[in-house]
Amino acid sequence: MNETKKLKKGEVFLVRELFKGYEWNRIPKKDCILLGTLFLNYVKEATDNSVEAIEKTKANQQKYVKK
């Protein structure tokens, strides 16, 4: 969650945007999917409510907003 602290309030983002492009591209697809699932679960269970899951993209990627 360190990267989310760098986001401004109201900023919308995808999990992959929290990584540098080359880092994300080096992660196997199955692990990217797992990271997305784990991040969503973390956001749903977090007590600070600093990030909220919103709608999904047309590519079925979960979008989030910094609160």
XYZ file of C-alpha atoms in Angstrom:
67
model
C 0.000 0.000 0.000
C 3.003 2.355 -0.011
C 2.397 3.355 -3.641
C -1.220 4.269 -2.908
C 0.008 6.834 -0.377
C 1.600 8.720 -3.283
C -1.759 9.085 -5.037
C -3.882 12.208 -4.701
C -7.372 12.096 -3.218
C -9.915 11.201 -5.911
C -7.331 9.664 -8.241
C -8.551 6.545 -10.083
C -6.067 3.747 -10.745
C -5.534 0.095 -11.642
C -3.287 -2.260 -9.668
C -0.840 -2.487 -12.576
C -0.321 1.284 -12.387
C 1.203 0.861 -8.922
C 4.185 -0.866 -10.571
C 6.774 0.447 -12.993
C 5.936 -0.831 -16.488
C 8.902 -3.153 -16.753
C 8.213 -4.616 -13.299
C 4.588 -5.394 -14.156
C 5.585 -6.868 -17.523
C 7.979 -9.296 -15.813
C 5.261 -10.751 -13.577
C 3.657 -13.913 -15.013
C 0.002 -13.420 -16.002
C -1.271 -15.871 -13.385
C 0.541 -13.911 -10.683
C -0.862 -10.617 -11.992
C -4.352 -12.056 -11.625
C -3.517 -13.264 -8.123
C -2.135 -9.828 -7.188
C -5.342 -8.224 -8.386
C -7.452 -10.598 -6.336
C -5.334 -10.128 -3.219
C -5.386 -6.336 -3.582
C -9.179 -6.324 -3.950
C -9.553 -8.489 -0.836
C -7.175 -6.209 1.075
C -9.146 -3.111 0.052
C -12.442 -4.730 1.082
C -11.082 -5.714 4.511
C -8.953 -2.601 5.220
C -10.017 -0.570 8.216
C -8.579 2.762 7.038
C -10.838 2.937 3.947
C -8.241 4.985 2.053
C -8.904 3.090 -1.194
C -12.260 1.994 -2.603
C -13.016 -0.467 -5.393
C -15.226 1.076 -8.072
C -16.378 -0.149 -11.502
C -14.398 -2.423 -13.804
C -12.904 -1.508 -17.165
C -14.084 -3.023 -20.450
C -11.113 -5.413 -20.107
C -12.595 -6.573 -16.758
C -9.845 -4.908 -14.699
C -10.912 -3.586 -11.305
C -10.635 0.184 -10.919
C -9.927 1.837 -7.580
C -10.164 5.363 -6.222
C -8.030 6.993 -3.535
C -10.241 8.468 -0.811
